[in-house]
Amino acid sequence: MGCCVSTSSRGGGGKKRTKRTFSDHVSAFQHTSSIPNRIFANGKSRSSCIFTQQGRKGINQDAMIVWEDFMSEDVTFCGVFDGHGPHGHLVARKVRDTLPLKLFSFLDSYESKKNQSSTSICCNGDPGLEEADREEEKPELLWREAFLKSYKAMDKELKSHPNLDCFCSGSTAVTIVKQGSNLFMGSIGDSRAIMASKDVNDSLVAIQLTVDLKPDLPREAERIKRCKGRVFALQDEPEVPRVWLPFDDAPGLAMARAFGDFCLKEYGVISIPEVSHRILTENDKFIVLASDGIWDVLSNEQVIETVSSAPTRSSAARILVDLAAREWKTKYPTSKMDDCAVVCLFLDGKMDAESDNEDHGFSSATLQSNAGESDDGQNPEPYLQRNFTVRSSEETNDARKREQNDVVLEGKEETVIAVTEDQNWSGLEGVTRVNSLVQLPRFSEEQPRT
């Protein structure tokens, strides 16, 4: 018989280091309004900079987050979320604040089970079982399951919110977790992540990390049509394929996967993320996550060149958004510029030595702890927590007056299988120059949903 040795303490007679568990983290987040090393407004952190700018369609519906020391010191979570529909800004911010906690919840549950299993194995003294347990603990499999379950739990929570109407509102999501040299990615919709890496000639090249999940992607279109949804583009924008109800020319969603949009969930639009894993090397320099307001007017190569040539790392995201704004005016002078949101994560973990926050209008790297703060500088929006899809304007207006509630973490969720798509399909040709939703569904008794 014997007992297990904690991996958090190291030999050599040094001072014993106490490892903070997942439960400690989750408990702290539920009872404090301040979360360390988490930024979601224009600014910079130890290894990243983020910036968003409102377009010309109304309130900024983009949201973003960088969360360093996510779980442990060597883990960073990044995400960009592009809302659409009447309440898209609320959906995007809700996902921004809640989805990371869903990941925490899953990992906390996994860690508890693993500890219980390890205790049982050590007490039984069976090395064969211990070896089998280690074999199952492959990081890529764990994170894949975490992304799948967390995305499913997030959509489920949106559907059950009593005050947030997600029937014709929703959000994209592109999220990454950097854990040491491992990069884990999960995404839905047409927000995108790319990486700058040096080739054999020591030149920076753009590597697209995620797929733009547009409705005309063959497997996406096949699924939607199989579920009786329709995919076609309007005559005045033939380059923008959209998803339509089987019995009405609405709502015209310009993406095949999204959080929310429950009017289309029965007709092929899903929230199952595309999940992938990559091992980082010393040639990989930085990662850029952005909403489609950037990708509609800039190529991957332009984005990499702009970020790499920025005078300071902390100004890279803002400079990229400024370039996109100019390109919108040049390429589409009669169209309304879309909202833009950018996260630049530098993989060497370094930022500028000097502080140029004030020069560029950045906030400091201190926490933005007010969960109801508006990213676009407009009046603060409420932060809604528990979900149910409704279509009552009265209840929606009441919800706008409510303050933030504590996040209730979900328990177990059924595992789902992600659809593997052609990774080389970028969707760059699909330029969205109007709202992601053309119009709201017009339901009547003469037009059943089935």
Tab-separated table of C-alpha atoms in Angstrom:
chain	number	residue	atom	x	y	z
A	1	MET	CA	0.000	0.000	0.000
A	2	GLY	CA	1.030	3.575	-0.366
A	3	CYS	CA	-0.239	7.049	-1.057
A	4	CYS	CA	-0.143	9.287	-4.119
A	5	VAL	CA	2.507	12.006	-4.364
A	6	SER	CA	1.214	15.429	-5.366
A	7	THR	CA	2.716	16.791	-8.558
A	8	SER	CA	2.414	20.321	-7.189
A	9	SER	CA	5.282	19.804	-4.742
A	10	ARG	CA	8.822	19.298	-5.990
A	11	GLY	CA	11.800	17.672	-4.343
A	12	GLY	CA	15.030	19.280	-3.221
A	13	GLY	CA	13.919	20.524	0.180
A	14	GLY	CA	12.499	23.714	-1.234
A	15	LYS	CA	9.374	25.436	-0.083
A	16	LYS	CA	6.265	23.407	-0.811
A	17	ARG	CA	4.035	25.031	-3.407
A	18	THR	CA	0.300	24.675	-3.063
A	19	LYS	CA	-1.469	24.093	-6.340
A	20	ARG	CA	-4.732	25.957	-6.839
A	21	THR	CA	-7.433	23.597	-8.013
A	22	PHE	CA	-10.126	24.162	-10.646
A	23	SER	CA	-12.694	24.267	-7.852
A	24	ASP	CA	-10.805	27.113	-6.177
A	25	HIS	CA	-10.875	29.102	-9.432
A	26	VAL	CA	-14.544	28.503	-10.146
A	27	SER	CA	-15.560	29.343	-6.591
A	28	ALA	CA	-13.608	32.590	-6.739
A	29	PHE	CA	-15.223	33.633	-10.024
A	30	GLN	CA	-18.704	33.096	-8.638
A	31	HIS	CA	-18.142	35.325	-5.604
A	32	THR	CA	-15.980	38.179	-6.871
A	33	SER	CA	-16.638	40.868	-9.435
A	34	SER	CA	-12.975	41.036	-10.399
A	35	ILE	CA	-11.304	38.298	-12.441
A	36	PRO	CA	-7.491	38.495	-12.604
A	37	ASN	CA	-5.702	38.806	-15.954
A	38	ARG	CA	-8.887	39.129	-17.995
A	39	ILE	CA	-9.450	42.002	-20.441
A	40	PHE	CA	-12.373	42.576	-22.770
A	41	ALA	CA	-12.207	46.307	-23.589
A	42	ASN	CA	-9.728	48.097	-25.841
A	43	GLY	CA	-6.310	47.634	-24.308
A	44	LYS	CA	-3.411	45.269	-23.809
A	45	SER	CA	-2.172	42.553	-21.480
A	46	ARG	CA	1.185	40.876	-20.928
A	47	SER	CA	1.130	39.109	-24.282
A	48	SER	CA	-1.744	40.545	-26.306
A	49	CYS	CA	-3.623	43.603	-27.488
A	50	ILE	CA	-7.321	43.890	-28.335
A	51	PHE	CA	-9.368	46.546	-30.082
A	52	THR	CA	-12.928	46.941	-31.378
A	53	GLN	CA	-14.629	49.708	-33.320
A	54	GLN	CA	-18.304	50.216	-34.016
A	55	GLY	CA	-19.377	50.122	-37.647
A	56	ARG	CA	-22.194	52.108	-39.238
A	57	LYS	CA	-25.071	49.741	-38.538
A	58	GLY	CA	-25.873	50.769	-34.969
A	59	ILE	CA	-24.604	49.489	-31.643
A	60	ASN	CA	-21.342	47.536	-31.726
A	61	GLN	CA	-22.317	43.853	-31.715
A	62	ASP	CA	-18.756	42.508	-31.534
A	63	ALA	CA	-17.198	41.293	-28.284
A	64	MET	CA	-13.733	39.976	-27.440
A	65	ILE	CA	-11.713	38.631	-24.541
A	66	VAL	CA	-8.190	37.668	-23.536
A	67	TRP	CA	-7.857	35.742	-20.297
A	68	GLU	CA	-4.304	35.010	-19.237
A	69	ASP	CA	-3.551	32.474	-16.494
A	70	PHE	CA	-6.742	30.709	-17.497
A	71	MET	CA	-6.675	27.644	-15.185
A	72	SER	CA	-2.908	27.933	-14.671
A	73	GLU	CA	-0.011	30.243	-15.449
A	74	ASP	CA	0.789	28.701	-18.834
A	75	VAL	CA	-2.770	28.777	-20.219
A	76	THR	CA	-4.343	31.663	-22.168
A	77	PHE	CA	-7.915	31.853	-23.463
A	78	CYS	CA	-8.818	34.190	-26.340
A	79	GLY	CA	-12.106	34.745	-28.128
A	80	VAL	CA	-13.926	36.990	-30.595
A	81	PHE	CA	-17.729	36.957	-30.822
A	82	ASP	CA	-19.785	38.679	-33.530
A	83	GLY	CA	-23.428	39.190	-32.657
A	84	HIS	CA	-26.294	39.643	-35.117
A	85	GLY	CA	-30.013	40.277	-34.955
A	86	PRO	CA	-31.944	42.670	-32.691
A	87	HIS	CA	-30.187	41.471	-29.529
A	88	GLY	CA	-26.928	40.303	-31.045
A	89	HIS	CA	-24.809	42.614	-28.894
A	90	LEU	CA	-26.265	41.056	-25.734
A	91	VAL	CA	-25.776	37.532	-27.064
A	92	ALA	CA	-22.136	38.191	-28.001
A	93	ARG	CA	-21.337	39.641	-24.580
A	94	LYS	CA	-23.202	36.876	-22.824
A	95	VAL	CA	-21.157	34.262	-24.693
A	96	ARG	CA	-17.944	36.200	-24.055
A	97	ASP	CA	-18.451	36.089	-20.294
A	98	THR	CA	-20.068	32.679	-19.922
A	99	LEU	CA	-18.361	30.350	-22.411
A	100	PRO	CA	-14.957	30.419	-20.613
A	101	LEU	CA	-16.735	29.464	-17.398
A	102	LYS	CA	-18.376	26.559	-19.185
A	103	LEU	CA	-14.897	25.311	-20.048
A	104	PHE	CA	-13.928	25.737	-16.409
A	105	SER	CA	-16.972	23.799	-15.297
A	106	PHE	CA	-16.193	20.860	-17.553
A	107	LEU	CA	-12.526	20.776	-16.540
A	108	ASP	CA	-13.440	21.073	-12.875
A	109	SER	CA	-15.707	18.049	-13.202
A	110	TYR	CA	-13.011	16.131	-15.079
A	111	GLU	CA	-10.364	17.025	-12.499
A	112	SER	CA	-12.583	15.829	-9.654
A	113	LYS	CA	-13.215	12.500	-11.352
A	114	LYS	CA	-9.523	12.076	-12.124
A	115	ASN	CA	-8.544	12.732	-8.518
A	116	GLN	CA	-11.075	10.221	-7.277
A	117	SER	CA	-9.828	7.676	-9.808
A	118	SER	CA	-6.176	8.303	-8.874
A	119	THR	CA	-6.933	7.832	-5.193
A	120	SER	CA	-8.659	4.544	-5.917
A	121	ILE	CA	-5.807	3.334	-8.125
A	122	CYS	CA	-3.107	4.278	-5.612
A	123	CYS	CA	-4.911	2.564	-2.773
A	124	ASN	CA	-5.340	-0.591	-4.839
A	125	GLY	CA	-1.756	-0.435	-5.997
A	126	ASP	CA	-2.555	-1.578	-9.544
A	127	PRO	CA	0.089	-0.100	-11.922
A	128	GLY	CA	-1.751	-1.483	-14.950
A	129	LEU	CA	-4.810	0.616	-14.233
A	130	GLU	CA	-2.664	3.672	-13.591
A	131	GLU	CA	-0.933	3.252	-16.956
A	132	ALA	CA	-4.292	2.888	-18.726
A	133	ASP	CA	-5.546	6.025	-16.982
A	134	ARG	CA	-2.530	7.999	-18.190
A	135	GLU	CA	-3.093	6.723	-21.731
A	136	GLU	CA	-6.587	8.189	-21.763
A	137	GLU	CA	-5.420	11.622	-20.625
A	138	LYS	CA	-4.392	12.953	-24.023
A	139	PRO	CA	-4.716	16.749	-23.930
A	140	GLU	CA	-6.173	17.037	-27.421
A	141	LEU	CA	-8.972	14.592	-26.605
A	142	LEU	CA	-9.739	16.319	-23.326
A	143	TRP	CA	-9.903	19.759	-24.879
A	144	ARG	CA	-11.947	18.535	-27.813
A	145	GLU	CA	-14.543	17.192	-25.435
A	146	ALA	CA	-14.358	20.390	-23.384
A	147	PHE	CA	-15.066	22.572	-26.417
A	148	LEU	CA	-17.913	20.372	-27.658
A	149	LYS	CA	-19.645	20.174	-24.278
A	150	SER	CA	-19.077	23.845	-23.439
A	151	TYR	CA	-20.480	25.094	-26.737
A	152	LYS	CA	-23.509	22.849	-26.352
A	153	ALA	CA	-24.084	24.023	-22.778
A	154	MET	CA	-23.724	27.651	-23.894
A	155	ASP	CA	-26.390	27.313	-26.564
A	156	LYS	CA	-28.654	25.483	-24.143
A	157	GLU	CA	-28.350	28.320	-21.660
A	158	LEU	CA	-29.180	30.907	-24.310
A	159	LYS	CA	-32.274	28.943	-25.274
A	160	SER	CA	-33.558	28.833	-21.695
A	161	HIS	CA	-32.919	32.478	-20.792
A	162	PRO	CA	-36.159	34.071	-19.495
A	163	ASN	CA	-35.277	37.584	-20.663
A	164	LEU	CA	-32.901	37.380	-23.616
A	165	ASP	CA	-34.607	36.799	-26.961
A	166	CYS	CA	-32.339	34.601	-29.092
A	167	PHE	CA	-35.045	33.493	-31.514
A	168	CYS	CA	-33.660	35.684	-34.326
A	169	SER	CA	-30.489	36.873	-32.610
A	170	GLY	CA	-27.207	35.057	-32.217
A	171	SER	CA	-23.431	35.208	-32.290
A	172	THR	CA	-20.411	33.645	-33.917
A	173	ALA	CA	-17.462	32.471	-31.832
A	174	VAL	CA	-13.811	31.865	-32.552
A	175	THR	CA	-11.969	30.712	-29.433
A	176	ILE	CA	-8.473	29.429	-28.772
A	177	VAL	CA	-6.705	28.052	-25.731
A	178	LYS	CA	-2.910	28.175	-25.666
A	179	GLN	CA	-1.469	25.703	-23.161
A	180	GLY	CA	2.310	25.686	-23.382
A	181	SER	CA	3.126	24.603	-26.933
A	182	ASN	CA	-0.386	23.262	-27.494
A	183	LEU	CA	-2.991	25.318	-29.327
A	184	PHE	CA	-6.620	24.217	-29.129
A	185	MET	CA	-9.275	25.895	-31.290
A	186	GLY	CA	-13.062	25.879	-31.423
A	187	SER	CA	-15.197	28.018	-33.720
A	188	ILE	CA	-18.651	28.531	-35.214
A	189	GLY	CA	-19.724	31.106	-37.758
A	190	ASP	CA	-17.451	33.260	-39.887
A	191	SER	CA	-15.155	34.928	-37.388
A	192	ARG	CA	-11.640	33.670	-38.071
A	193	ALA	CA	-8.252	32.928	-36.516
A	194	ILE	CA	-4.957	33.014	-38.401
A	195	MET	CA	-1.324	32.625	-37.374
A	196	ALA	CA	1.901	34.225	-38.573
A	197	SER	CA	4.762	31.772	-38.931
A	198	LYS	CA	8.233	31.984	-40.467
A	199	ASP	CA	8.977	29.784	-43.464
A	200	VAL	CA	12.307	28.315	-44.624
A	201	ASN	CA	13.250	31.721	-46.057
A	202	ASP	CA	12.651	33.403	-42.690
A	203	SER	CA	9.637	35.242	-44.123
A	204	LEU	CA	6.324	35.553	-42.324
A	205	VAL	CA	3.496	33.575	-43.898
A	206	ALA	CA	-0.180	33.454	-42.974
A	207	ILE	CA	-1.653	30.161	-41.782
A	208	GLN	CA	-5.431	30.011	-41.497
A	209	LEU	CA	-6.370	28.173	-38.302
A	210	THR	CA	-10.166	28.066	-38.604
A	211	VAL	CA	-12.720	27.610	-41.379
A	212	ASP	CA	-15.281	30.281	-42.257
A	213	LEU	CA	-18.464	28.272	-41.789
A	214	LYS	CA	-20.556	29.871	-44.529
A	215	PRO	CA	-23.789	28.307	-45.815
A	216	ASP	CA	-22.276	27.474	-49.224
A	217	LEU	CA	-19.552	25.280	-47.743
A	218	PRO	CA	-20.577	21.931	-49.308
A	219	ARG	CA	-21.085	19.920	-46.136
A	220	GLU	CA	-22.808	22.832	-44.413
A	221	ALA	CA	-25.189	23.304	-47.336
A	222	GLU	CA	-25.893	19.575	-47.462
A	223	ARG	CA	-26.833	19.478	-43.774
A	224	ILE	CA	-29.064	22.547	-44.030
A	225	LYS	CA	-30.902	21.220	-47.084
A	226	ARG	CA	-31.313	17.820	-45.430
A	227	CYS	CA	-33.054	19.621	-42.551
A	228	LYS	CA	-35.405	21.388	-44.993
A	229	GLY	CA	-33.628	24.726	-44.747
A	230	ARG	CA	-32.821	26.644	-47.911
A	231	VAL	CA	-29.517	28.175	-49.046
A	232	PHE	CA	-29.377	30.892	-51.697
A	233	ALA	CA	-28.109	34.433	-52.248
A	234	LEU	CA	-30.171	37.509	-53.014
A	235	GLN	CA	-29.966	39.015	-56.487
A	236	ASP	CA	-28.427	42.263	-55.262
A	237	GLU	CA	-25.656	40.404	-53.358
A	238	PRO	CA	-24.960	37.185	-55.283
A	239	GLU	CA	-21.701	36.623	-53.398
A	240	VAL	CA	-23.423	36.217	-49.997
A	241	PRO	CA	-25.159	32.834	-49.547
A	242	ARG	CA	-27.747	32.814	-46.784
A	243	VAL	CA	-29.912	30.375	-44.826
A	244	TRP	CA	-33.680	30.688	-45.182
A	245	LEU	CA	-36.689	29.034	-43.606
A	246	PRO	CA	-38.421	26.413	-45.745
A	247	PHE	CA	-41.706	28.349	-45.835
A	248	ASP	CA	-40.612	31.984	-45.771
A	249	ASP	CA	-37.873	34.182	-47.282
A	250	ALA	CA	-36.510	34.934	-43.821
A	251	PRO	CA	-34.286	35.425	-41.901
A	252	GLY	CA	-31.392	35.112	-44.406
A	253	LEU	CA	-28.594	34.191	-41.984
A	254	ALA	CA	-25.161	34.608	-43.561
A	255	MET	CA	-23.545	31.730	-41.649
A	256	ALA	CA	-24.161	28.019	-41.173
A	257	ARG	CA	-23.347	27.750	-37.444
A	258	ALA	CA	-24.053	30.144	-34.603
A	259	PHE	CA	-25.074	30.480	-31.004
A	260	GLY	CA	-28.768	31.408	-30.749
A	261	ASP	CA	-30.798	31.835	-33.963
A	262	PHE	CA	-33.291	29.273	-32.677
A	263	CYS	CA	-35.718	29.999	-35.514
A	264	LEU	CA	-33.250	28.107	-37.728
A	265	LYS	CA	-31.991	25.407	-35.376
A	266	GLU	CA	-34.581	22.946	-36.677
A	267	TYR	CA	-33.503	23.676	-40.230
A	268	GLY	CA	-29.786	22.929	-40.205
A	269	VAL	CA	-28.074	25.799	-38.370
A	270	ILE	CA	-26.100	24.273	-35.488
A	271	SER	CA	-23.837	25.390	-32.641
A	272	ILE	CA	-21.438	22.420	-32.783
A	273	PRO	CA	-17.945	23.891	-33.071
A	274	GLU	CA	-15.236	22.957	-35.487
A	275	VAL	CA	-12.478	21.790	-33.102
A	276	SER	CA	-8.791	21.401	-33.945
A	277	HIS	CA	-5.401	21.061	-32.272
A	278	ARG	CA	-1.966	22.304	-33.294
A	279	ILE	CA	1.524	22.017	-31.824
A	280	LEU	CA	3.273	25.378	-31.822
A	281	THR	CA	6.919	25.715	-32.849
A	282	GLU	CA	9.526	28.437	-32.472
A	283	ASN	CA	8.665	29.594	-36.006
A	284	ASP	CA	5.131	30.563	-34.942
A	285	LYS	CA	5.083	34.244	-33.964
A	286	PHE	CA	1.568	35.554	-33.315
A	287	ILE	CA	-2.131	34.765	-33.721
A	288	VAL	CA	-4.887	37.113	-34.873
A	289	LEU	CA	-8.566	36.532	-34.113
A	290	ALA	CA	-11.088	38.857	-35.739
A	291	SER	CA	-14.726	39.252	-36.720
A	292	ASP	CA	-15.770	39.283	-40.367
A	293	GLY	CA	-15.634	43.079	-40.457
A	294	ILE	CA	-11.892	42.569	-40.873
A	295	TRP	CA	-11.937	39.575	-43.224
A	296	ASP	CA	-14.522	41.097	-45.570
A	297	VAL	CA	-11.977	43.697	-46.716
A	298	LEU	CA	-8.526	42.328	-45.790
A	299	SER	CA	-6.758	39.126	-46.782
A	300	ASN	CA	-4.866	36.904	-44.352
A	301	GLU	CA	-1.602	38.175	-45.803
A	302	GLN	CA	-2.580	41.822	-45.372
A	303	VAL	CA	-3.476	41.187	-41.744
A	304	ILE	CA	-0.154	39.471	-41.018
A	305	GLU	CA	1.814	42.234	-42.733
A	306	THR	CA	-0.065	44.970	-40.870
A	307	VAL	CA	0.396	43.415	-37.423
A	308	SER	CA	4.062	42.571	-37.979
A	309	SER	CA	4.856	46.098	-39.188
A	310	ALA	CA	3.043	47.938	-36.377
A	311	PRO	CA	5.373	50.399	-34.588
A	312	THR	CA	4.503	48.823	-31.238
A	313	ARG	CA	2.884	45.507	-30.447
A	314	SER	CA	0.294	47.132	-28.224
A	315	SER	CA	-0.935	49.257	-31.144
A	316	ALA	CA	-1.236	46.384	-33.636
A	317	ALA	CA	-4.938	45.636	-33.101
A	318	ARG	CA	-5.944	49.294	-33.375
A	319	ILE	CA	-3.861	49.830	-36.509
A	320	LEU	CA	-5.438	46.766	-38.101
A	321	VAL	CA	-8.953	48.061	-37.392
A	322	ASP	CA	-8.016	51.485	-38.781
A	323	LEU	CA	-6.789	49.859	-41.997
A	324	ALA	CA	-10.012	47.858	-42.320
A	325	ALA	CA	-12.069	51.052	-41.871
A	326	ARG	CA	-10.193	52.709	-44.729
A	327	GLU	CA	-10.626	49.643	-46.925
A	328	TRP	CA	-14.383	49.626	-46.299
A	329	LYS	CA	-14.597	53.213	-47.542
A	330	THR	CA	-12.504	52.414	-50.609
A	331	LYS	CA	-14.007	49.062	-51.646
A	332	TYR	CA	-17.623	49.593	-50.614
A	333	PRO	CA	-18.262	53.360	-50.432
A	334	THR	CA	-22.037	52.922	-50.589
A	335	SER	CA	-22.187	50.175	-47.950
A	336	LYS	CA	-22.321	50.428	-44.205
A	337	MET	CA	-19.071	49.415	-42.554
A	338	ASP	CA	-19.369	46.383	-40.306
A	339	ASP	CA	-18.233	46.280	-36.683
A	340	CYS	CA	-14.630	45.171	-36.263
A	341	ALA	CA	-13.006	43.334	-33.347
A	342	VAL	CA	-9.406	42.108	-33.197
A	343	VAL	CA	-7.310	40.097	-30.756
A	344	CYS	CA	-3.551	39.846	-31.360
A	345	LEU	CA	-1.774	37.219	-29.241
A	346	PHE	CA	2.039	37.230	-29.377
A	347	LEU	CA	3.312	33.715	-28.790
A	348	ASP	CA	6.619	34.691	-27.187
A	349	GLY	CA	4.623	36.231	-24.340
A	350	LYS	CA	6.219	39.642	-24.703
A	351	MET	CA	4.839	43.115	-25.244
A	352	ASP	CA	6.394	46.567	-25.589
A	353	ALA	CA	8.733	47.662	-22.835
A	354	GLU	CA	7.329	51.153	-22.882
A	355	SER	CA	3.746	51.958	-22.007
A	356	ASP	CA	2.010	53.693	-24.898
A	357	ASN	CA	-1.514	53.277	-23.567
A	358	GLU	CA	-2.218	56.967	-23.259
A	359	ASP	CA	-0.781	57.789	-26.680
A	360	HIS	CA	-3.123	55.370	-28.424
A	361	GLY	CA	-6.171	55.708	-26.209
A	362	PHE	CA	-5.795	52.227	-24.715
A	363	SER	CA	-6.957	51.190	-21.318
A	364	SER	CA	-4.332	49.670	-19.075
A	365	ALA	CA	-3.848	45.951	-18.590
A	366	THR	CA	-5.743	46.118	-15.341
A	367	LEU	CA	-9.049	44.309	-15.139
A	368	GLN	CA	-12.251	45.449	-16.720
A	369	SER	CA	-14.384	44.003	-13.962
A	370	ASN	CA	-17.716	45.646	-14.745
A	371	ALA	CA	-19.543	42.879	-16.594
A	372	GLY	CA	-22.180	45.273	-17.863
A	373	GLU	CA	-19.742	47.700	-19.448
A	374	SER	CA	-20.273	48.439	-23.116
A	375	ASP	CA	-17.289	47.710	-25.343
A	376	ASP	CA	-18.207	50.436	-27.789
A	377	GLY	CA	-18.272	53.278	-25.287
A	378	GLN	CA	-22.031	53.641	-25.424
A	379	ASN	CA	-24.380	53.326	-22.493
A	380	PRO	CA	-23.686	50.181	-20.492
A	381	GLU	CA	-25.804	47.179	-21.359
A	382	PRO	CA	-27.067	44.773	-18.714
A	383	TYR	CA	-25.440	41.421	-18.381
A	384	LEU	CA	-28.015	38.667	-18.528
A	385	GLN	CA	-27.237	35.270	-17.094
A	386	ARG	CA	-29.974	32.663	-17.062
A	387	ASN	CA	-31.589	32.040	-20.395
A	388	PHE	CA	-34.874	31.327	-22.141
A	389	THR	CA	-35.812	32.168	-25.711
A	390	VAL	CA	-38.799	34.512	-25.749
A	391	ARG	CA	-40.227	37.003	-28.191
A	392	SER	CA	-41.944	39.395	-25.789
A	393	SER	CA	-40.815	42.996	-26.233
A	394	GLU	CA	-42.119	43.834	-22.774
A	395	GLU	CA	-39.966	41.205	-21.091
A	396	THR	CA	-37.001	42.172	-23.209
A	397	ASN	CA	-37.297	45.801	-22.110
A	398	ASP	CA	-37.508	44.681	-18.498
A	399	ALA	CA	-34.354	42.658	-18.965
A	400	ARG	CA	-32.459	45.742	-20.053
A	401	LYS	CA	-33.008	47.202	-16.583
A	402	ARG	CA	-31.725	44.203	-14.657
A	403	GLU	CA	-28.278	43.949	-13.195
A	404	GLN	CA	-25.876	41.065	-13.503
A	405	ASN	CA	-26.599	37.831	-11.671
A	406	ASP	CA	-24.054	35.249	-10.629
A	407	VAL	CA	-23.212	32.750	-13.299
A	408	VAL	CA	-24.539	29.280	-12.605
A	409	LEU	CA	-22.194	26.734	-14.113
A	410	GLU	CA	-23.643	23.855	-16.059
A	411	GLY	CA	-22.984	20.249	-15.113
A	412	LYS	CA	-22.464	17.420	-17.497
A	413	GLU	CA	-23.525	17.728	-21.120
A	414	GLU	CA	-23.979	15.034	-23.700
A	415	THR	CA	-20.999	14.637	-26.016
A	416	VAL	CA	-21.607	15.591	-29.635
A	417	ILE	CA	-19.581	14.865	-32.706
A	418	ALA	CA	-18.193	17.786	-34.679
A	419	VAL	CA	-18.433	17.756	-38.425
A	420	THR	CA	-15.029	17.748	-40.121
A	421	GLU	CA	-14.851	20.260	-42.920
A	422	ASP	CA	-12.392	20.991	-45.697
A	423	GLN	CA	-9.740	23.017	-43.884
A	424	ASN	CA	-8.600	24.696	-47.091
A	425	TRP	CA	-11.985	26.337	-47.671
A	426	SER	CA	-11.587	29.908	-46.447
A	427	GLY	CA	-14.802	31.636	-47.492
A	428	LEU	CA	-12.874	34.758	-48.458
A	429	GLU	CA	-15.072	35.202	-51.517
A	430	GLY	CA	-18.194	35.600	-49.390
A	431	VAL	CA	-18.259	39.345	-48.676
A	432	THR	CA	-20.992	40.361	-46.255
A	433	ARG	CA	-21.847	44.004	-46.881
A	434	VAL	CA	-25.242	44.011	-45.161
A	435	ASN	CA	-26.526	42.703	-41.851
A	436	SER	CA	-26.058	38.991	-41.134
A	437	LEU	CA	-29.844	38.745	-40.927
A	438	VAL	CA	-31.868	40.199	-43.788
A	439	GLN	CA	-35.255	40.193	-42.049
A	440	LEU	CA	-37.082	38.542	-39.212
A	441	PRO	CA	-39.363	35.556	-39.810
A	442	ARG	CA	-43.025	36.310	-40.365
A	443	PHE	CA	-44.875	33.390	-38.833
A	444	SER	CA	-48.615	32.876	-39.190
A	445	GLU	CA	-51.097	30.094	-38.600
A	446	GLU	CA	-51.203	29.410	-42.348
A	447	GLN	CA	-47.436	28.796	-42.372
A	448	PRO	CA	-46.609	25.980	-39.960
A	449	ARG	CA	-43.006	25.423	-38.917
A	450	THR	CA	-43.088	21.707	-39.644
